[in-house]
Amino acid sequence: MTDAQADRPMIEVEDVRFSTAGRVIFDGMSLTVLRGRITAIMGPSGTGKTTLLRMITGQLRPVSGRVLVDGQNVPGLSRHELFALRRRMGMLFQNSALLTDYSVFDNIAFPVREHTRLPETLIRNLVLTKLQAVGLRGAAQLMPTQLSGGMGRRVALARAMVLDPDLLLYDEPFSGLDPISMGMVLRLIKVNNDVLGVTSVVVSHDVEEINQIADYCYVVSGGRVIGAGTPDELKRSDSELIRQFMSGAPDGPVPFHYPAPDYRQQLLNEGQRHD
Amino acid sequence: MTKANLLLRRLTQAIRKLGAVTLFFVGMLQALPYAVRRPALVSRQVHNAGVLSLVIIMTSGFFVGMVIGLQGYDAFSRLRQEDLLGAGAALTLLKELGPVVTALLFAGRAGTALTAEIGLMRATDQISAMEVMAIDPMGRIAVPRFLGGVISVPLLTAIFNSVGILGAWFVGVQLMGVDNGAFWSQMQEYVETGDVNEGILKSVVFGVAASLVAVFEGYTAEPTAEGVGLATTRTVVITSVLVLILDYMITAFLL
Ligand SMILES: Nc1ncnc2c1ncn2[C@@H]1O[C@H](COP(=O)(O)OP(=O)(O)OP(=O)(O)O)[C@@H](O)[C@H]1O
Ligand SMILES: [Mg+2]
């Protein structure tokens, strides 16, 4: 790798506009994810954090703007190039997305069997190592339907990192986890980053937890980045918006509510008509 | 909106859907090598679509055969031609009822299961997860299920026909007293290779149609509980109508 490549950010989102079902989700969205760092993306529910990850993996195309991953413009890639790029990515889905007709073991072995020619004994060791790391080695033979939500999430995490990707995208890795599992997942993300040099993008609402490990944070709201900096910088930010988010106050500049007609007006009108 | 406008919109929708199905089919052809290199995936689907349909196919086949035995005996005995029952039952089953009823039963038993399964995979992000893992879900999910159906339907039709003839034999020979030797010898006498081929052609065409509809509807279902339910219903309705239309077209073409 040349120096120029090494210095180049892993992800560059440049002035992206995206709309779906007639609603504008992003307008003028830009952010940068540096190589080998843990970058947190925070923001209220429904601002498009999952949508952003889907654009980075090339499942959704922006209306305009560029999404560069490792210098390649994702929306412009051919299917073949996109698949080659995706082999170097791992993604933890918000709802686990385990394959329901495979056991836990086979779910994790699946990408390995598809993309490598490793002998079965090596695959077995690899899968068991990853399961051990998420504390579910004993659950290897269970089917996904037999897992709790939190267990499924940890299996999905093991699957996302089984091929040691260069880039790991985590969509809400902590939701639905007990404090012990949460600590474990936090440490795993950190270890992946420190030991293996993985670039990590963590979408999360859990401000406290994510601030322990994140090198850099973006706060997204209303279709664009409204604040960026290290966790400490954000906490000391003089923007009321950011401080509201970092302290979790429901009322402030960041709307807690999905756009709706005036509450009082709607209640008063309720007797006459239904909107 | 005026009636003409509505009609025009319906027509556009239908054409658009036909285009989408065609593109989907081309997509499956492109992903064919992936599935062909993994025969285990296909045989698993032959099991799901074929083997698991055996009970319903054999039960239905036997009863359809018995009804043909009864009705055939009634008709032929009016002409004092009871000996022709074997030939009559075989021709009815091989050329018409076997392929058609098997395809309809397949749509209800296996087609709905395929649609619901694939629709749920989409709704729970399993298809997205595969894409992100750089594995083509067309090759992994759609093609093996399609091939499983295409292979199963002709085989199920053959089983339906065999069991049906046994049903007709049971009623005609065992209950109504048609001569056993005449039953089989008249069948040999009058059933020709062309009749068998017509049935095989129909069962292959129906198999392709039923499997394509089931897989397409599942793959393009709206990823919600309601969307998957609607897609499942559409699979049965579209397959049934399509099979009956195709049946007429093939028959008219061959006669
Ligand atoms: N298939 C879809 N059709 C229409 N609108 C959609 C669709 N998917 C998402 N949206 C809209 O896009 C917006 C962003 O959704 P997204 O899932 O990216 O939010 P999010 O930031 O990940 O939220 P959360 O934190 O709750 O997961 C939402 O307002 C949602 O209404
Ligand atoms: Mg989300």
XYZ file of C-alpha atoms and ligand atoms in Angstrom:
562
model
C 0.000 0.000 0.000
C 1.364 3.399 -0.923
C 1.416 6.229 1.559
C -1.261 8.079 -0.348
C -3.617 5.130 0.035
C -2.748 4.628 3.666
C -3.542 8.237 4.439
C -6.753 8.194 2.503
C -9.867 7.958 4.706
C -11.680 4.616 4.646
C -15.060 6.217 3.997
C -15.851 9.610 2.494
C -19.470 10.616 2.173
C -19.641 13.772 0.102
C -22.705 15.997 -0.124
C -25.127 13.117 -0.391
C -28.804 13.602 -1.094
C -31.201 10.696 -0.649
C -34.951 10.412 -0.611
C -37.344 7.502 -0.315
C -41.109 7.263 -0.597
C -41.263 10.989 -1.315
C -39.430 11.943 1.883
C -35.984 13.511 1.868
C -33.776 11.545 4.270
C -30.404 13.181 3.537
C -29.628 16.576 2.112
C -26.039 17.749 2.093
C -24.800 14.796 4.150
C -21.002 14.642 4.425
C -18.718 12.738 6.753
C -15.334 11.047 6.832
C -14.241 7.855 8.557
C -10.524 7.510 9.147
C -8.665 4.259 8.705
C -8.131 2.147 11.797
C -10.344 4.324 14.004
C -13.638 3.783 15.764
C -16.145 6.299 14.475
C -19.508 6.657 16.173
C -22.630 7.848 14.412
C -25.334 9.068 16.720
C -28.676 10.622 16.093
C -32.343 10.379 16.924
C -34.371 7.405 15.770
C -35.450 7.642 12.155
C -32.805 10.129 10.980
C -31.375 7.625 8.538
C -28.432 5.990 10.287
C -29.332 2.558 8.937
C -29.930 4.156 5.543
C -26.424 5.628 5.680
C -24.896 2.195 6.358
C -26.889 0.744 3.473
C -25.421 3.376 1.182
C -21.913 2.556 2.361
C -22.492 -1.130 1.525
C -23.994 -0.215 -1.844
C -27.496 -1.511 -1.152
C -28.993 1.946 -1.634
C -27.863 4.597 -4.105
C -27.870 8.279 -3.291
C -29.804 10.595 -5.589
C -26.689 12.741 -5.833
C -23.309 13.042 -4.140
C -20.527 10.505 -3.711
C -19.947 7.635 -1.287
C -16.292 6.606 -1.415
C -15.098 3.477 0.344
C -11.354 2.971 0.195
C -11.271 5.498 -2.630
C -13.873 3.727 -4.778
C -17.184 5.425 -5.543
C -19.658 2.773 -4.366
C -22.703 3.781 -6.467
C -20.560 3.703 -9.608
C -19.130 0.207 -9.107
C -20.091 -2.759 -11.271
C -21.682 -5.690 -9.481
C -18.417 -7.584 -9.654
C -16.384 -4.723 -8.175
C -19.026 -4.150 -5.515
C -18.873 -7.795 -4.445
C -15.077 -7.619 -4.302
C -15.337 -4.555 -2.060
C -17.979 -6.159 0.148
C -15.716 -9.114 0.849
C -13.614 -6.703 2.854
C -16.590 -5.435 4.850
C -18.576 -6.919 7.682
C -21.920 -5.621 8.817
C -23.913 -6.261 11.957
C -27.577 -5.744 11.098
C -29.932 -3.980 13.475
C -32.149 -7.096 13.608
C -29.361 -9.717 13.393
C -30.532 -11.106 10.006
C -29.353 -14.659 10.749
C -30.220 -17.238 8.106
C -33.130 -19.085 9.644
C -32.513 -22.423 7.939
C -28.955 -22.756 9.268
C -27.723 -23.487 12.788
C -25.665 -20.924 14.713
C -22.495 -22.756 13.707
C -23.405 -22.875 10.012
C -24.457 -19.236 10.031
C -20.985 -18.193 11.093
C -19.280 -20.731 8.842
C -21.387 -19.590 5.870
C -19.249 -16.670 4.613
C -16.063 -18.680 5.241
C -17.296 -21.645 3.212
C -18.447 -19.323 0.424
C -15.311 -17.245 0.119
C -12.444 -19.536 1.074
C -11.320 -23.087 0.440
C -10.289 -23.764 4.014
C -10.584 -27.379 5.166
C -13.542 -28.146 7.443
C -11.320 -28.644 10.519
C -9.910 -25.136 10.183
C -13.369 -23.671 9.630
C -14.506 -25.439 12.786
C -11.703 -23.913 14.823
C -12.309 -20.491 13.347
C -16.035 -20.574 14.064
C -15.564 -21.880 17.594
C -12.991 -19.155 18.307
C -15.440 -16.459 17.228
C -18.282 -18.062 19.186
C -16.067 -18.231 22.250
C -15.320 -14.524 21.835
C -19.031 -13.685 22.023
C -19.588 -16.217 24.807
C -21.841 -18.549 22.827
C -19.648 -21.550 22.083
C -22.226 -23.707 23.888
C -24.986 -22.516 21.545
C -23.253 -23.652 18.352
C -25.848 -26.270 17.460
C -28.953 -24.177 18.233
C -31.153 -22.816 15.461
C -31.629 -19.013 15.214
C -35.279 -19.336 16.312
C -34.073 -20.840 19.595
C -32.002 -17.765 20.460
C -33.075 -14.714 22.409
C -32.760 -11.341 20.687
C -29.534 -10.495 22.502
C -28.007 -13.896 21.751
C -28.923 -13.583 18.064
C -27.189 -10.215 17.970
C -23.993 -11.692 19.397
C -24.091 -14.530 16.843
C -24.553 -11.936 14.097
C -21.552 -10.096 15.495
C -19.457 -13.271 15.339
C -20.575 -13.765 11.746
C -19.743 -10.171 10.767
C -16.168 -10.518 11.996
C -15.431 -14.127 11.054
C -13.467 -13.225 7.927
C -11.514 -10.459 9.693
C -12.765 -7.661 7.433
C -10.966 -4.322 7.048
C -14.172 -2.413 7.713
C -16.846 -3.345 10.230
C -20.201 -1.590 10.328
C -22.200 -2.051 13.506
C -25.881 -1.048 13.477
C -26.948 -0.584 17.100
C -24.684 -3.285 18.531
C -25.779 -2.693 22.127
C -29.551 -2.589 21.862
C -31.236 -5.407 23.743
C -28.068 -6.531 25.508
C -27.679 -7.030 29.261
C -24.888 -5.022 30.960
C -22.459 -7.958 30.917
C -22.939 -8.687 27.198
C -22.785 -4.982 26.502
C -19.398 -4.724 28.193
C -18.253 -7.751 26.233
C -19.351 -6.297 22.885
C -17.704 -2.982 23.734
C -14.432 -4.755 24.468
C -14.747 -6.810 21.265
C -15.149 -3.729 19.110
C -12.153 -2.179 20.842
C -10.018 -5.328 20.476
C -10.923 -5.718 16.792
C -9.775 -2.185 16.346
C -6.594 -2.274 18.449
C -5.318 -5.724 17.565
C -6.534 -6.227 14.025
C -6.557 -2.598 12.919
C -10.165 -2.798 11.770
C -11.904 0.429 10.823
C -15.158 0.509 12.757
C -18.334 2.488 12.254
C -20.677 2.163 15.213
C -24.236 3.431 14.992
C -25.609 3.754 18.477
C -27.956 5.593 20.794
C -26.006 4.560 23.849
C -24.067 7.776 24.277
C -22.299 6.740 27.502
C -21.087 3.389 26.170
C -20.023 4.561 22.764
C -18.083 7.463 24.233
C -15.856 5.021 26.089
C -14.445 3.600 22.862
C -15.096 6.053 20.039
C -12.208 8.038 18.592
C -14.541 10.392 16.770
C -18.290 11.029 16.773
C -20.816 12.397 14.336
C -24.236 13.549 15.412
C -26.746 13.298 12.572
C -30.120 14.998 12.567
C -32.458 16.447 9.979
C -30.615 14.878 7.063
C -27.127 16.211 7.800
C -24.305 16.172 10.301
C -25.027 18.694 13.055
C -21.965 18.057 15.163
C -18.631 16.267 14.990
C -15.640 15.814 17.244
C -14.099 13.572 19.849
C -16.470 12.560 22.646
C -14.881 15.110 24.979
C -15.159 17.905 22.467
C -18.813 17.124 21.898
C -19.591 17.141 25.612
C -17.997 20.565 25.916
C -19.600 21.798 22.713
C -21.170 25.211 22.948
C -23.930 24.104 20.615
C -27.117 23.589 22.564
C -28.149 20.939 20.000
C -25.179 18.701 20.669
C -25.311 19.050 24.436
C -28.987 18.137 24.372
C -28.169 14.971 22.508
C -25.177 14.051 24.635
C -27.172 14.492 27.839
C -30.347 12.954 26.466
C -32.833 15.733 27.197
C -36.120 15.142 25.335
C -36.822 18.777 24.560
C -34.457 21.117 22.868
C -33.379 21.975 19.355
C -33.319 18.312 18.254
C -36.917 17.254 17.756
C -37.915 14.126 19.665
C -41.103 13.888 17.587
C -41.581 12.689 14.033
C -42.941 15.662 12.039
C -46.628 16.050 12.958
C -49.344 18.695 12.983
C -49.631 20.833 16.088
C -50.515 18.575 19.041
C -53.040 20.858 20.744
C -54.698 21.687 17.442
C -55.009 18.011 16.524
C -56.522 17.056 19.882
C -59.034 19.887 19.636
C -60.028 18.868 16.120
C -60.336 15.202 17.027
C -64.071 15.452 17.762
C -64.853 16.797 14.309
C -62.672 14.782 11.967
C -59.969 12.155 11.855
C -56.756 12.959 10.068
C -60.591 8.915 -12.681
C -62.357 7.785 -15.824
C -62.779 4.138 -16.734
C -60.412 4.448 -19.689
C -57.733 5.904 -17.464
C -58.140 3.128 -14.943
C -57.964 0.504 -17.650
C -54.837 2.105 -19.067
C -53.199 2.114 -15.655
C -54.057 -1.534 -15.045
C -52.643 -2.414 -18.431
C -49.419 -0.504 -17.747
C -49.110 -2.270 -14.401
C -49.580 -5.664 -16.031
C -46.980 -4.951 -18.691
C -44.577 -3.615 -16.092
C -44.995 -6.767 -14.021
C -44.430 -8.947 -17.054
C -41.216 -7.021 -17.676
C -40.169 -7.469 -14.050
C -40.795 -11.223 -14.225
C -38.765 -11.452 -17.431
C -35.857 -9.546 -15.892
C -36.081 -11.753 -12.820
C -35.948 -14.840 -15.001
C -32.891 -13.517 -16.843
C -31.304 -12.775 -13.464
C -31.892 -16.380 -12.433
C -30.315 -17.645 -15.651
C -27.221 -15.557 -14.890
C -27.061 -17.001 -11.386
C -27.590 -20.546 -12.663
C -23.901 -21.581 -12.603
C -23.715 -20.797 -8.879
C -26.545 -23.210 -8.079
C -25.406 -25.864 -10.539
C -22.049 -25.992 -8.757
C -23.913 -26.679 -5.490
C -26.230 -29.613 -6.199
C -26.845 -30.113 -2.485
C -28.820 -26.850 -2.419
C -31.028 -28.034 -5.258
C -31.624 -31.513 -3.866
C -32.674 -29.966 -0.569
C -35.312 -27.990 -2.446
C -36.440 -31.046 -4.398
C -37.028 -32.554 -0.980
C -38.950 -29.507 0.279
C -41.060 -29.029 -2.818
C -41.324 -32.611 -4.054
C -40.958 -35.182 -1.327
C -43.028 -33.195 1.146
C -45.839 -32.920 -1.435
C -46.016 -36.678 -1.942
C -48.798 -37.380 0.544
C -51.180 -34.782 -0.834
C -50.353 -35.733 -4.445
C -50.892 -39.458 -3.863
C -54.078 -39.037 -1.855
C -55.552 -36.653 -4.412
C -54.378 -38.832 -7.285
C -56.063 -41.903 -5.856
C -59.385 -40.168 -5.309
C -59.347 -38.455 -8.695
C -58.625 -41.869 -10.224
C -61.511 -43.450 -8.326
C -63.912 -40.765 -9.529
C -62.741 -41.317 -13.094
C -63.327 -45.037 -12.511
C -66.895 -44.394 -11.415
C -67.807 -41.815 -14.042
C -65.975 -43.705 -16.775
C -67.714 -46.942 -15.876
C -71.071 -45.173 -15.935
C -70.400 -43.605 -19.350
C -68.820 -46.642 -20.981
C -71.479 -49.052 -19.685
C -74.160 -46.957 -21.415
C -72.277 -47.709 -24.637
C -71.684 -51.299 -23.520
C -67.934 -50.589 -23.801
C -66.846 -51.177 -20.183
C -63.616 -52.767 -21.399
C -62.434 -49.373 -22.614
C -62.375 -47.989 -19.058
C -58.609 -48.533 -18.692
C -57.830 -46.658 -21.900
C -60.246 -43.840 -21.054
C -58.919 -43.335 -17.542
C -55.285 -43.354 -18.695
C -55.891 -40.824 -21.477
C -57.833 -38.471 -19.196
C -55.129 -38.582 -16.560
C -52.049 -38.473 -18.765
C -53.200 -35.709 -21.081
C -55.255 -33.459 -18.829
C -56.040 -34.096 -15.226
C -52.616 -35.327 -14.144
C -50.579 -32.263 -15.189
C -53.289 -29.720 -14.340
C -54.349 -31.020 -10.929
C -50.740 -31.681 -9.906
C -49.742 -28.128 -10.819
C -52.697 -26.687 -8.883
C -51.916 -28.821 -5.833
C -48.248 -27.887 -6.132
C -49.123 -24.193 -6.120
C -51.194 -24.631 -2.978
C -48.807 -26.868 -1.090
C -45.270 -25.954 -2.217
C -45.690 -22.654 -4.082
C -47.200 -20.853 -1.108
C -44.481 -22.220 1.156
C -41.790 -20.956 -1.224
C -43.328 -17.496 -1.471
C -43.789 -17.149 2.278
C -40.289 -18.426 3.018
C -38.524 -16.102 0.588
C -40.758 -13.159 1.584
C -39.877 -13.666 5.238
C -36.183 -13.890 4.356
C -36.490 -10.479 2.734
C -38.518 -9.062 5.639
C -35.915 -10.200 8.185
C -32.990 -8.779 6.155
C -31.552 -12.224 5.399
C -31.362 -11.365 1.707
C -29.639 -8.043 2.482
C -27.232 -9.831 4.811
C -26.233 -12.190 1.996
C -25.672 -9.291 -0.390
C -23.452 -7.552 2.133
C -21.521 -10.811 2.578
C -20.897 -10.651 -1.193
C -22.997 -13.749 -1.840
C -25.540 -13.519 -4.633
C -28.969 -14.234 -3.113
C -30.301 -15.043 -6.581
C -27.953 -17.998 -6.854
C -28.266 -18.996 -3.241
C -31.991 -18.533 -2.622
C -33.984 -18.084 -5.824
C -32.380 -20.485 -8.297
C -32.243 -23.638 -6.103
C -35.905 -23.192 -5.165
C -36.881 -22.594 -8.766
C -34.985 -25.680 -9.934
C -36.426 -27.726 -7.068
C -39.922 -26.908 -8.343
C -39.063 -27.456 -12.003
C -37.671 -30.900 -11.216
C -40.454 -31.860 -8.804
C -43.578 -31.045 -10.796
C -43.057 -33.536 -13.690
C -42.087 -36.266 -11.204
C -45.113 -35.524 -9.037
C -47.274 -35.588 -12.164
C -45.973 -39.053 -13.040
C -46.760 -40.268 -9.541
C -50.193 -38.640 -9.630
C -50.941 -40.421 -12.925
C -49.778 -43.817 -11.702
C -51.736 -43.633 -8.476
C -54.746 -42.276 -10.383
C -54.747 -45.243 -12.771
C -54.592 -47.558 -9.772
C -57.595 -45.715 -8.322
C -59.550 -46.167 -11.553
C -58.536 -49.824 -11.667
C -59.636 -50.310 -8.059
C -63.115 -48.930 -8.716
C -63.543 -50.339 -12.216
C -62.076 -53.815 -11.817
C -62.443 -54.539 -8.111
C -65.768 -52.850 -7.380
C -67.604 -52.676 -10.696
C -66.377 -55.943 -12.183
C -64.659 -54.746 -15.365
C -62.426 -57.505 -16.743
C -58.879 -57.113 -15.391
C -57.169 -58.254 -18.612
C -59.313 -55.997 -20.777
C -58.646 -52.992 -18.532
C -54.886 -53.192 -19.070
C -54.821 -54.483 -22.652
C -57.170 -51.759 -23.940
C -54.979 -49.201 -22.203
C -51.934 -50.559 -24.035
C -53.888 -50.623 -27.265
C -55.106 -47.037 -27.288
C -52.543 -44.957 -25.372
C -49.808 -43.779 -27.715
C -46.411 -42.227 -27.145
C -47.759 -38.881 -28.313
C -50.290 -38.871 -25.458
C -47.565 -39.490 -22.916
C -45.381 -36.791 -24.463
C -48.228 -34.281 -24.349
C -48.546 -34.883 -20.618
C -44.812 -34.583 -20.067
C -44.663 -31.330 -22.048
C -47.527 -29.874 -20.028
C -46.050 -30.898 -16.698
C -42.693 -29.325 -17.574
C -44.305 -26.059 -18.701
C -46.540 -25.960 -15.609
C -43.567 -26.715 -13.391
C -41.610 -23.784 -14.809
C -44.626 -21.457 -14.548
C -45.615 -22.453 -11.005
C -42.044 -22.273 -9.666
C -41.302 -18.965 -11.396
C -44.450 -17.347 -9.992
C -43.811 -18.637 -6.468
C -40.170 -17.558 -6.336
C -40.810 -14.192 -8.011
C -43.702 -13.292 -5.720
C -41.645 -14.161 -2.647
C -38.580 -12.295 -3.837
C -40.499 -9.128 -4.655
C -42.955 -9.270 -1.756
C -43.269 -6.153 0.339
C -41.117 -6.881 3.414
C -43.945 -6.795 5.944
C -46.243 -9.432 7.448
C -49.108 -8.117 5.342
C -46.994 -7.961 2.188
C -45.886 -11.578 2.550
C -49.491 -12.678 3.136
C -50.681 -10.888 0.001
C -47.820 -12.333 -2.041
C -48.742 -15.855 -0.920
C -52.321 -15.345 -2.057
C -51.128 -13.962 -5.382
C -48.993 -17.068 -5.923
C -52.024 -19.352 -5.746
C -54.291 -17.125 -7.820
C -51.791 -16.331 -10.559
C -50.514 -19.908 -10.839
C -54.015 -21.360 -11.040
C -55.182 -19.021 -13.782
C -51.877 -19.299 -15.645
C -51.932 -23.107 -15.596
C -55.472 -23.247 -16.983
C -54.655 -20.749 -19.740
C -51.414 -22.518 -20.657
C -53.252 -25.837 -20.643
C -55.696 -24.605 -23.240
C -52.926 -23.109 -25.360
C -50.811 -26.259 -25.371
C -53.804 -28.494 -26.085
C -54.980 -26.296 -28.963
C -51.459 -26.183 -30.345
C -50.951 -29.947 -30.226
C -54.335 -31.138 -31.527
N -38.615 1.144 2.966
C -38.874 2.395 3.375
N -39.884 3.073 2.824
C -40.154 4.322 3.224
N -39.486 4.972 4.173
C -38.472 4.359 4.756
C -38.110 3.022 4.391
N -37.065 2.666 5.151
C -36.795 3.711 5.941
N -37.630 4.735 5.713
C -37.631 6.038 6.349
O -36.294 6.477 6.350
C -35.999 7.127 7.551
C -34.665 6.619 8.063
O -34.749 5.275 8.405
P -33.551 4.524 9.092
O -33.952 3.113 9.310
O -32.315 4.755 8.313
O -33.449 5.288 10.481
P -32.438 5.041 11.686
O -31.709 6.314 11.897
O -31.637 3.827 11.460
O -33.434 4.842 12.892
P -33.288 3.872 14.172
O -32.329 4.538 15.081
O -34.655 3.839 14.739
O -32.837 2.555 13.669
C -37.134 6.859 8.511
O -37.744 8.087 8.790
C -38.086 5.960 7.786
O -39.395 6.458 7.936
Mg -31.579 1.986 12.250
